[in-house]
mmCIF file of C-alpha atoms in Angstrom:
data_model
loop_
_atom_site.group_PDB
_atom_site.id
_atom_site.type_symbol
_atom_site.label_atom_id
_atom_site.label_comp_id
_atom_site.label_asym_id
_atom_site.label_seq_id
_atom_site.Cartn_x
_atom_site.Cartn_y
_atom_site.Cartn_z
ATOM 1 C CA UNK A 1 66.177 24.936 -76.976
ATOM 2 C CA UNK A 2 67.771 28.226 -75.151
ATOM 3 C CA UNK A 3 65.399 28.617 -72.217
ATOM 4 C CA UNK A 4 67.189 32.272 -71.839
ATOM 5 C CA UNK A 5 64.692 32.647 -74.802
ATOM 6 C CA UNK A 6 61.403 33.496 -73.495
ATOM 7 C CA UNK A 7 59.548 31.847 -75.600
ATOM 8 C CA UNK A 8 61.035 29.079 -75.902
ATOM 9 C CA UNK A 9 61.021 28.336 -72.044
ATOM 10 C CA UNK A 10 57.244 29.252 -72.003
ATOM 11 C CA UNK A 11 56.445 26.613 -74.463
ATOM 12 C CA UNK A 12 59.045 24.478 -73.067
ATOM 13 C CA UNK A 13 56.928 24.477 -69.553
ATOM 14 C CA UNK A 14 53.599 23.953 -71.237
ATOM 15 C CA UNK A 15 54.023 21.137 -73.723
ATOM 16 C CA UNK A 16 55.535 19.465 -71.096
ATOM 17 C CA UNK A 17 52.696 19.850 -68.499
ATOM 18 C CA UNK A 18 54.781 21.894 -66.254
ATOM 19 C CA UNK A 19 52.254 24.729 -66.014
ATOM 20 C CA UNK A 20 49.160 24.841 -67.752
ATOM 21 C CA UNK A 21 48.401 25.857 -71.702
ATOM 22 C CA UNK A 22 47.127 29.288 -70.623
ATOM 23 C CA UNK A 23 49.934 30.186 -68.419
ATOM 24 C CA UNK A 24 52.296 32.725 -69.284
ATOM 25 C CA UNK A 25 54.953 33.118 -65.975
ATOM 26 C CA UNK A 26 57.481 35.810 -65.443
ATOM 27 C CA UNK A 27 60.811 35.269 -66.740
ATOM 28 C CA UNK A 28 63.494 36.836 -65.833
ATOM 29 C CA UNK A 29 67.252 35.638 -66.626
ATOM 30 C CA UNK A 30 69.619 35.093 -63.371
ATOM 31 C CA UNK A 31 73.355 36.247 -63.916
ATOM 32 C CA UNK A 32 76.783 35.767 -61.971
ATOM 33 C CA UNK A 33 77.065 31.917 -63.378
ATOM 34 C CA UNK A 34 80.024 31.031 -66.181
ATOM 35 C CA UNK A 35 78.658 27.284 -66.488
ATOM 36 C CA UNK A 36 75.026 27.070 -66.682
ATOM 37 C CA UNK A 37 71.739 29.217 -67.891
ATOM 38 C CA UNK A 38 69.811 29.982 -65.185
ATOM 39 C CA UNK A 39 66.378 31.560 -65.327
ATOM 40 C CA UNK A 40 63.718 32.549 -62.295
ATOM 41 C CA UNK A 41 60.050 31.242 -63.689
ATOM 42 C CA UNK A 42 57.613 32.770 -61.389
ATOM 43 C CA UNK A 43 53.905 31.474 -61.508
ATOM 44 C CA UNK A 44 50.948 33.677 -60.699
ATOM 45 C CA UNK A 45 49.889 30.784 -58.048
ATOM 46 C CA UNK A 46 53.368 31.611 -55.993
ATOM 47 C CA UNK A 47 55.409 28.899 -57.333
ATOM 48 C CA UNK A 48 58.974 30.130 -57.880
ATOM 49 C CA UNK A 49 61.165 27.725 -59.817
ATOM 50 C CA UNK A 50 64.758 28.299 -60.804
ATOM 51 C CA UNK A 51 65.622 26.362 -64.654
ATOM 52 C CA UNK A 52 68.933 25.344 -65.102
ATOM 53 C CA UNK A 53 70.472 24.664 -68.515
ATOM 54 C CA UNK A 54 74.529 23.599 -68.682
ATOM 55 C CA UNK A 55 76.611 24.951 -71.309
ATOM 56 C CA UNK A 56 79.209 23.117 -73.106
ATOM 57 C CA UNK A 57 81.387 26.012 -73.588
ATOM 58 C CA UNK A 58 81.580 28.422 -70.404
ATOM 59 C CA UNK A 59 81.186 31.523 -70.323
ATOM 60 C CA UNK A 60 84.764 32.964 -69.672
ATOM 61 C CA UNK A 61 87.623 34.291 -72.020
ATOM 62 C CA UNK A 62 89.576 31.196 -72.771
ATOM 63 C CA UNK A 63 88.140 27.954 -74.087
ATOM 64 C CA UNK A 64 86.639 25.996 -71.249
ATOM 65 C CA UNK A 65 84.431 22.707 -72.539
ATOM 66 C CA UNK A 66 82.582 20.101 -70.334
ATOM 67 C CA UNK A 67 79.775 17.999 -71.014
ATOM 68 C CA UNK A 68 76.489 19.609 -70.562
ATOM 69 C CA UNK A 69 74.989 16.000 -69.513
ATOM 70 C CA UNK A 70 76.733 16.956 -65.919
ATOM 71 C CA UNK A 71 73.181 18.832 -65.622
ATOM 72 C CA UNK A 72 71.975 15.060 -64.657
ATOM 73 C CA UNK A 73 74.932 15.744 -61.432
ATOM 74 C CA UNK A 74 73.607 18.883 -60.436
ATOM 75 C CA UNK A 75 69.984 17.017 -60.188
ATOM 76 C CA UNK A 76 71.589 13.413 -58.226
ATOM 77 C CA UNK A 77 72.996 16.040 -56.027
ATOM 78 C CA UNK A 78 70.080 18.388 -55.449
ATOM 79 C CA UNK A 79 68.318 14.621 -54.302
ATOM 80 C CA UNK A 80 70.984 12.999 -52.191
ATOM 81 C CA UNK A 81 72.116 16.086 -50.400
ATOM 82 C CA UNK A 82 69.146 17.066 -49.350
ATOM 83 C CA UNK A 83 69.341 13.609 -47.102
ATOM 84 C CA UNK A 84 73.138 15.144 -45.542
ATOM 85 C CA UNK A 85 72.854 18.501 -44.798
ATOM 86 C CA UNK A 86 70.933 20.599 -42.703
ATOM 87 C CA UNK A 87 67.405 21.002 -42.983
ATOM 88 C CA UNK A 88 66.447 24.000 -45.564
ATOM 89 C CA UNK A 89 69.904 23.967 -47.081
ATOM 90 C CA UNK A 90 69.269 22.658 -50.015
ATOM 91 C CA UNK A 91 66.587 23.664 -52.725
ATOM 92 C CA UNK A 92 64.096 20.744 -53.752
ATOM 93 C CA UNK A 93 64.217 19.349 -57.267
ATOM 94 C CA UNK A 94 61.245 20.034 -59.196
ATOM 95 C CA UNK A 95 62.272 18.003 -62.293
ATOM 96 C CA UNK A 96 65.229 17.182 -64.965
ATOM 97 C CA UNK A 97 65.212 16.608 -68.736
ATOM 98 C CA UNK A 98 67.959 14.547 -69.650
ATOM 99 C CA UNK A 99 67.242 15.899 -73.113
ATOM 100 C CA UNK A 100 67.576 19.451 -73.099
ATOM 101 C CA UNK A 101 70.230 18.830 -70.667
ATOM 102 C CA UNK A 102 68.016 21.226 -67.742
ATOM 103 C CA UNK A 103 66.688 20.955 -64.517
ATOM 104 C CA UNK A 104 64.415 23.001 -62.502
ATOM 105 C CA UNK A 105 64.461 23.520 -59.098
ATOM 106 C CA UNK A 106 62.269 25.311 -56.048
ATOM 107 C CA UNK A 107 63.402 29.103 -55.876
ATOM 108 C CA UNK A 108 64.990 30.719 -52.880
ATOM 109 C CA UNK A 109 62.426 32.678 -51.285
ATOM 110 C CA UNK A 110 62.722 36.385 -51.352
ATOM 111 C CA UNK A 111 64.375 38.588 -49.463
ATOM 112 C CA UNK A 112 67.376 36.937 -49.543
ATOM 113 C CA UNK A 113 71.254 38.229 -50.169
ATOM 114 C CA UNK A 114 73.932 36.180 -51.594
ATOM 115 C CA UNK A 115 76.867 35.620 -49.050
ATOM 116 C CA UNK A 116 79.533 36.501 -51.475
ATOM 117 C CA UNK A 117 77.936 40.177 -51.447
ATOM 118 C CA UNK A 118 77.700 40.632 -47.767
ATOM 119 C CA UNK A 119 81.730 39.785 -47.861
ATOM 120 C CA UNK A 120 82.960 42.084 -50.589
ATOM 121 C CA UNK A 121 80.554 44.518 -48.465
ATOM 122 C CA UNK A 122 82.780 43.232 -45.765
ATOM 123 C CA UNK A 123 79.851 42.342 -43.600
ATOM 124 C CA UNK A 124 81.511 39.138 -41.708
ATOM 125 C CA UNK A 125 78.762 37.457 -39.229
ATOM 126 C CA UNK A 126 80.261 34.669 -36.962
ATOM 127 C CA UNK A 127 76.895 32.801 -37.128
ATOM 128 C CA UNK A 128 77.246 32.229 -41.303
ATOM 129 C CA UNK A 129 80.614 31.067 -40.686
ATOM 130 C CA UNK A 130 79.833 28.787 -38.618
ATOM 131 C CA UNK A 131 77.007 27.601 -40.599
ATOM 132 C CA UNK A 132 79.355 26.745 -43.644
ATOM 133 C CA UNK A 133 81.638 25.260 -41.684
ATOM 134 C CA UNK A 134 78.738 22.892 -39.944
ATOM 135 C CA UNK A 135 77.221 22.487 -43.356
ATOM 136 C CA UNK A 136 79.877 21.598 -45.323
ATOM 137 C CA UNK A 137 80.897 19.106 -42.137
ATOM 138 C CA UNK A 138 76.987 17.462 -42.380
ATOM 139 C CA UNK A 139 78.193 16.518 -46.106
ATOM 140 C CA UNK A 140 81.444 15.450 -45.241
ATOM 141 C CA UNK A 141 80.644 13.241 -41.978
ATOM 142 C CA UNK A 142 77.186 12.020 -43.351
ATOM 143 C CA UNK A 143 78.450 10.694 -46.647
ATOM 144 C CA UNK A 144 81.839 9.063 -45.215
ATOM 145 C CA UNK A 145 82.905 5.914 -46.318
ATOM 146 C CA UNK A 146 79.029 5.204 -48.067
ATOM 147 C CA UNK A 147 79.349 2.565 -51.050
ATOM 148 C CA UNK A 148 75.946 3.344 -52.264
ATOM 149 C CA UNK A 149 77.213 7.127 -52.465
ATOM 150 C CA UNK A 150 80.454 6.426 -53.189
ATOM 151 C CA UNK A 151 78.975 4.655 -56.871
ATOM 152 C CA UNK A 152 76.456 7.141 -57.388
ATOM 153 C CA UNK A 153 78.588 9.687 -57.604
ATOM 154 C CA UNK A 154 82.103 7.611 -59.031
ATOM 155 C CA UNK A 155 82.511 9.414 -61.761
ATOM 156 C CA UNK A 156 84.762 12.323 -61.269
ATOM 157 C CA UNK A 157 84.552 13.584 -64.924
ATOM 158 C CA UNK A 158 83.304 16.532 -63.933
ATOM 159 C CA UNK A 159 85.689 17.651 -61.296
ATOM 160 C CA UNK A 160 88.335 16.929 -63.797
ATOM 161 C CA UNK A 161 86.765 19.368 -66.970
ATOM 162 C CA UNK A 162 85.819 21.810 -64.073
ATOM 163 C CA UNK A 163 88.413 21.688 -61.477
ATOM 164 C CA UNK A 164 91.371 19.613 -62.011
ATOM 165 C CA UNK A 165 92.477 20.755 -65.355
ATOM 166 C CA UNK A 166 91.225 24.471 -65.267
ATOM 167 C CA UNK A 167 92.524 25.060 -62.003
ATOM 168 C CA UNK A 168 95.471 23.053 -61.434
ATOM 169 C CA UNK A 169 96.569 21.868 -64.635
ATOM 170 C CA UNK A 170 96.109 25.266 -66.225
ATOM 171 C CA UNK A 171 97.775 26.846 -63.693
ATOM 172 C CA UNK A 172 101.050 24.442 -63.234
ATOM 173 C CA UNK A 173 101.602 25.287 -67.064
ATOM 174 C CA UNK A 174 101.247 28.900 -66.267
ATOM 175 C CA UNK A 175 103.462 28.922 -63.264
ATOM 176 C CA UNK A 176 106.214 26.017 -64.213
ATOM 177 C CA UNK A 177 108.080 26.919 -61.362
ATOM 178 C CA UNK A 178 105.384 24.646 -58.727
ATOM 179 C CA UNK A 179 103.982 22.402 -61.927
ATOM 180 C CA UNK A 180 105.511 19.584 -59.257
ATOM 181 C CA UNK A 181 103.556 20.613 -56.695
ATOM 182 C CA UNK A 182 100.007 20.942 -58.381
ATOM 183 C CA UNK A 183 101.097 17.768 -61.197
ATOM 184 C CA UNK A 184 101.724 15.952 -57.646
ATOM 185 C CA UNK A 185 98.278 16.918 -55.880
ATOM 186 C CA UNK A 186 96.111 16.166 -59.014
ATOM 187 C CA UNK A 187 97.562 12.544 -58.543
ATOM 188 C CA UNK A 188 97.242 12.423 -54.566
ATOM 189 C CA UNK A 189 93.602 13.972 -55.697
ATOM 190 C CA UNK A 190 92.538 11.486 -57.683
ATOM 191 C CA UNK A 191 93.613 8.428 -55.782
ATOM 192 C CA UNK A 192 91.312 10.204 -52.607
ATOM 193 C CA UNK A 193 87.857 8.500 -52.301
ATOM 194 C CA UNK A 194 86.846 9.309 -48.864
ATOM 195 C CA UNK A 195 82.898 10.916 -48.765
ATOM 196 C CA UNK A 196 80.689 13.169 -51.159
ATOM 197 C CA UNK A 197 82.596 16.164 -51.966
ATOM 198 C CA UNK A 198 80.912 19.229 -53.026
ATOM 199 C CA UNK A 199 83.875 20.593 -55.610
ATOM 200 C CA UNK A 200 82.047 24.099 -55.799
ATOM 201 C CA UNK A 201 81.765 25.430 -52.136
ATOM 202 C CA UNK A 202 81.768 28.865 -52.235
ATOM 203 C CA UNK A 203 80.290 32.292 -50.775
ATOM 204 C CA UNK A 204 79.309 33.035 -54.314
ATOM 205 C CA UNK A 205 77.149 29.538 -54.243
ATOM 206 C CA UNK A 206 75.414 30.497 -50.847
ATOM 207 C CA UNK A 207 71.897 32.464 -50.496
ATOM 208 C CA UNK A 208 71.370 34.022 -46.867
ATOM 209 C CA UNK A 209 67.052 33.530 -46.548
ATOM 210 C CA UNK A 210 66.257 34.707 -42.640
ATOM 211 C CA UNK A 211 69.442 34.100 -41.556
ATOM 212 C CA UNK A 212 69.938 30.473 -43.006
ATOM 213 C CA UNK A 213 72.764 29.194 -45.491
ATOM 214 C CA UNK A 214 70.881 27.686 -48.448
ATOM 215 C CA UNK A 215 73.969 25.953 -51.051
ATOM 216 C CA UNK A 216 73.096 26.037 -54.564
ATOM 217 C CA UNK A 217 75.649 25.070 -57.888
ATOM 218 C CA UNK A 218 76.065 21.133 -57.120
ATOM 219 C CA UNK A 219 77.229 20.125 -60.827
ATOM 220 C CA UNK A 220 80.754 19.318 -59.672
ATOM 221 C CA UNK A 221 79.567 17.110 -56.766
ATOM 222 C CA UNK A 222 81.663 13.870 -56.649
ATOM 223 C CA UNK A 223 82.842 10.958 -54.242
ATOM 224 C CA UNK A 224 86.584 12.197 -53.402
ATOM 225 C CA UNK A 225 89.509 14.595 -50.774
ATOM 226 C CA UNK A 226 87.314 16.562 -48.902
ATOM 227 C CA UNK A 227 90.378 18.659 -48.091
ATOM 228 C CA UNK A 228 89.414 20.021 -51.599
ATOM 229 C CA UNK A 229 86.255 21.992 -50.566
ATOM 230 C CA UNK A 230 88.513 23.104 -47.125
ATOM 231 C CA UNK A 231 91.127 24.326 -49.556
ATOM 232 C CA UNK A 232 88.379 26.114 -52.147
ATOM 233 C CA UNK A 233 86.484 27.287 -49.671
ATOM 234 C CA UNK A 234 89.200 28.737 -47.802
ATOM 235 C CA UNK A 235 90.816 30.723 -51.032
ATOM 236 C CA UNK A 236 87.522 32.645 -51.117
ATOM 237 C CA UNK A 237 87.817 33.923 -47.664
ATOM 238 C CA UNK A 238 91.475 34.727 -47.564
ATOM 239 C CA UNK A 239 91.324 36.184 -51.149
ATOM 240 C CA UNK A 240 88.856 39.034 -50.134
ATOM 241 C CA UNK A 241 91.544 39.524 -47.101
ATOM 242 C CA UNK A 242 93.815 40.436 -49.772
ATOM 243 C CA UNK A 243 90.802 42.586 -52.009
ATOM 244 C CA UNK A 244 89.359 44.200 -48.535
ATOM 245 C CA UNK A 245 93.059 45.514 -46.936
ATOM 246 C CA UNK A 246 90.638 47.230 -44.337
ATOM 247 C CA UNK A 247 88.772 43.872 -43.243
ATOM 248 C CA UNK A 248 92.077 41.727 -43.681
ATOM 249 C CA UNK A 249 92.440 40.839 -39.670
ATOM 250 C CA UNK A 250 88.437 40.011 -39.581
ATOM 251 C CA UNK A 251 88.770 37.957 -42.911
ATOM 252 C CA UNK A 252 92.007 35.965 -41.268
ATOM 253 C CA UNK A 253 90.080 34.867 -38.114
ATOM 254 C CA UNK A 254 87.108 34.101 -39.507
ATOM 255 C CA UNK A 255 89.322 31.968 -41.847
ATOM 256 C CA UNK A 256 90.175 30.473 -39.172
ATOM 257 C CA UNK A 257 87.208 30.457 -36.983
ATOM 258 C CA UNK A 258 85.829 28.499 -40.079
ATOM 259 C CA UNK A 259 88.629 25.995 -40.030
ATOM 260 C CA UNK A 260 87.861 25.179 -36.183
ATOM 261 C CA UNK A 261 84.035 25.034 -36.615
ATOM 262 C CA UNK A 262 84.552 22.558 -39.288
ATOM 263 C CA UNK A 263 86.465 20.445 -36.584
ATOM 264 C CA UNK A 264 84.626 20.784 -34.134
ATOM 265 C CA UNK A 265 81.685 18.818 -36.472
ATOM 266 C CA UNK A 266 83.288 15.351 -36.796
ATOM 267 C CA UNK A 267 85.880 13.234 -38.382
ATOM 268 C CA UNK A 268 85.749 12.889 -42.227
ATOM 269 C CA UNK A 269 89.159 10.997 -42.496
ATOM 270 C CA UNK A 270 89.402 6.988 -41.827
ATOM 271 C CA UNK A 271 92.580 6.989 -41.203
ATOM 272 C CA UNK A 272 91.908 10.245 -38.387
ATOM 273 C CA UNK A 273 90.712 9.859 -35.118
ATOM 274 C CA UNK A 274 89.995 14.033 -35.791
ATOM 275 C CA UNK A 275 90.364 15.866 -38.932
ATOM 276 C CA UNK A 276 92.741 18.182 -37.152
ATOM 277 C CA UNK A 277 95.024 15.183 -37.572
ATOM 278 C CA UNK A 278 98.367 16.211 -39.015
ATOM 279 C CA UNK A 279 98.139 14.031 -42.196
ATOM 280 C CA UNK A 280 94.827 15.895 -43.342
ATOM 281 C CA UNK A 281 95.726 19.647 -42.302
ATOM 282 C CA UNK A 282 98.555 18.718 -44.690
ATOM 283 C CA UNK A 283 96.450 17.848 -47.658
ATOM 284 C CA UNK A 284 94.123 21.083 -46.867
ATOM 285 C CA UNK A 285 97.247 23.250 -46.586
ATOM 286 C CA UNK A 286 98.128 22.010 -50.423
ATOM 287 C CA UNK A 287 94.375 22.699 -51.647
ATOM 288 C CA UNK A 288 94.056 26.064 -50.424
ATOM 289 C CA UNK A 289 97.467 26.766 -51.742
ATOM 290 C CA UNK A 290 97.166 25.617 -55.511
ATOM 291 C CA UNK A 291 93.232 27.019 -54.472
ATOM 292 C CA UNK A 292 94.728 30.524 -53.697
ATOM 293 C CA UNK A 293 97.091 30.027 -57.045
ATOM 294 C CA UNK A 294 94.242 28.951 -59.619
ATOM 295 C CA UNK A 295 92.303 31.812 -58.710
ATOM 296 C CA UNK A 296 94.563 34.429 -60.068
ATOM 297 C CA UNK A 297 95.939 32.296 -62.234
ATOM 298 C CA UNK A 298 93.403 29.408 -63.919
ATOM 299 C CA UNK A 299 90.878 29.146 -66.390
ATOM 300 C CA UNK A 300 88.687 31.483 -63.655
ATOM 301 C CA UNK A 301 90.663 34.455 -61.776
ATOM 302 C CA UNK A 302 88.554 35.802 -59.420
ATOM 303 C CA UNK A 303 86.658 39.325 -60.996
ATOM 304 C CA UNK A 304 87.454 41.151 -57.985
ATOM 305 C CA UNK A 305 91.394 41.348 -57.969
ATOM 306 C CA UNK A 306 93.254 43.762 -60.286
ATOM 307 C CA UNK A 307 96.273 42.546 -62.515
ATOM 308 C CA UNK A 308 98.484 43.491 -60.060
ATOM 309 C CA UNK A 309 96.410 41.987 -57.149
ATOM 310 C CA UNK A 310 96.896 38.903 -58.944
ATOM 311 C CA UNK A 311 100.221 38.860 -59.186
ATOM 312 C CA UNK A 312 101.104 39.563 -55.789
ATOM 313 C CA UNK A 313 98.832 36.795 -54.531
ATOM 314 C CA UNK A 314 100.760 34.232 -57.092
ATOM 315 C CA UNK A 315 103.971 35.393 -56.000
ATOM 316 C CA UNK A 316 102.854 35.094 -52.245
ATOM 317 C CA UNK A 317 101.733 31.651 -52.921
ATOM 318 C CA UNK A 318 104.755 30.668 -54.691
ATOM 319 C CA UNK A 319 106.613 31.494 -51.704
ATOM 320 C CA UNK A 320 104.578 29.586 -49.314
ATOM 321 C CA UNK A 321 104.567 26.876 -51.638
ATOM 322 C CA UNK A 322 108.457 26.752 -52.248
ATOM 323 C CA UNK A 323 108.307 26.425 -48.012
ATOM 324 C CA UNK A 324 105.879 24.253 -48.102
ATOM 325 C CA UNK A 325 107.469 21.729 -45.648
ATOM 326 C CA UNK A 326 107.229 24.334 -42.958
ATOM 327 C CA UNK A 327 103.451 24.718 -42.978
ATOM 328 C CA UNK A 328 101.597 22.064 -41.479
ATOM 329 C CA UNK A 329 98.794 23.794 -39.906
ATOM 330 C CA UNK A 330 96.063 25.690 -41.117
ATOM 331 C CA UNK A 331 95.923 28.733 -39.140
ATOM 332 C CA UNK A 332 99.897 28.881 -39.517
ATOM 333 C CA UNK A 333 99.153 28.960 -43.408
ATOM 334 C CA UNK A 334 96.485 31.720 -42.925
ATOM 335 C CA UNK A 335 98.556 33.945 -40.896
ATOM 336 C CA UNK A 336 101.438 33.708 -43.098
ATOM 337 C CA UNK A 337 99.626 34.513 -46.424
ATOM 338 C CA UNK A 338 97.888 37.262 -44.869
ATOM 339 C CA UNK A 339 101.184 38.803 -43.063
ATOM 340 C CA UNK A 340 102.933 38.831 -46.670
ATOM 341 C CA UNK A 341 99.610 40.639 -48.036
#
């Protein structure tokens, strides 16, 4: 079944018992995802669900794979994260069919902007920086050092078909000259089981509803190095300081306003008394780095940059990577990436 088929979907939903055998919802097909189908059922009685179908093959221009049974992630983490992070963050689960590899979920209510939009519009509010930085702390903090969560979500396939090899891998055989750097940080990586970490936490993954952060896209969720989502998160702000020359100074602060609110929300590390400790700024500084490098230069450049964009970002972070022993902090590694911009 291809629920981006009308059709299909419709009679999906009613031999199922989802809606009733005279109902006939608007459909309408959601873009801006590489990974999933995603379509917006809306039922005459104001229900709003969003179905979610993974791909095996993604939708970008070289061959990407992963197993579409990751849908049954998305769904464990749509359940359990609604227990760590703020209240109205996450979107309920509705339901999951392990067979058609889907899931539907309770729609964002309208009017509502996606975050990523506001930025490349550079409109930067201090108050949704500080909510993903508190958000993504809730998840961090709340999940830390939980053996229940830590087997639920064990099984870092996922990160690895989505993440580790598209990113990293890809991009160490693209760029031999720091393959030891990123081949050395997929190891550290993998041996890092510390709390629930999201693997996907992005602007483009956040919905703005009345001023609140709602976090969608949870299919790479995994027990691992939170210094991952820091370092992911963190490419996506100082990226658009490199797309939006005129914003770069308010991009860089709130970079690093965003690093500080995230400290300010509790320890993550067990080996930390805070996670402003040196030994996990370092591991942070090394994600956002190979972050900053996979994104103009992975399976998944960011849209936004031109080819030459993308060049001058990977030979910026080549730089900072070659002097890598001289950045331990992570406003030091924002200022210098943005000075060189």
């Amino acid at each position: 079944m291809d629920i981006e088929q009308t059709e299909q979907l419709i009679a999906y939903l009613r031999n199922g018992g989802f809606i009733k055998s005279d109902e006939s919802p608007h459909c309408r097909m959601l873009t801006g995802g590489v990974s999933n189908r995603t379509v917006l059922v809306e039922m005459a009685d104001g229900r709003h669900w969003v179905v979610k179908q993974a791909l095996e093959k993604l939708r970008v221009k070289t061959d990407w794979f992963s197993d579409p049974m990751r849908i049954l992630r998305e769904a464990a983490g749509l359940r359990h994260l609604e227990q760590l992070a703020p209240p109205g963050t996450i979107t309920p689960l509705v339901f999951e069919d392990n067979e058609h590899q889907l899931l539907a979920m309770q729609a964002v209510p309208q009017p509502h902007d996606n975050w990523k939009d506001l930025l490349l519009n550079g409109q930067i509010d201090t108050n949704h920086i500080e909510q993903f930085a508190h958000l993504l702390a809730a998840i961090h903090t709340g999940s830390r050092n939980d053996p229940g969560l830590a087997e639920i979500f064990s099984d870092t396939s996922y990160f690895e078909s989505l993440r580790l090899e598209p990113y990293y891998a890809f991009a160490a055989k693209q760029v031999p000259e720091v393959q030891p750097f990123l081949t050395q940080l997929i190891d550290d990586t993998r041996k890092r089981r510390l709390c629930v970490v999201h693997g996907d936490y992005s602007p483009k993954n956040i919905l703005i509803h009345q001023g609140q952060l709602i976090l969608l896209d949870h299919e790479v969720i995994h027990f691992g190095d939170p210094a991952f989502d820091l370092g992911f998160s963190l490419t996506h702000l100082l990226s658009k300081a490199h797309y939006l020359s005129e914003h770069r100074d308010q991009f860089s602060n709130a970079a690093k306003h965003y690093w500080q609110s995230y400290i300010a929300n509790g320890n993550v590390l067990p080996d930390s008394k805070l996670p402003s400790d040196p030994a996990f700024q370092t591991f942070v500084v090394r994600h956002t780095l190979a972050c900053l490098l996979a994104r103009v230069a992975g399976r998944s450049p960011l849209e936004y940059l031109n080819e030459t964009q993308r060049k001058h970002q990977q030979q910026i972070v080549v730089t900072l990577i070659t002097d890598i022993a001289n950045i331990t902090a992570i406003d030091e590694l924002i200022t210098q990436f943005t000075d060189r911009l």
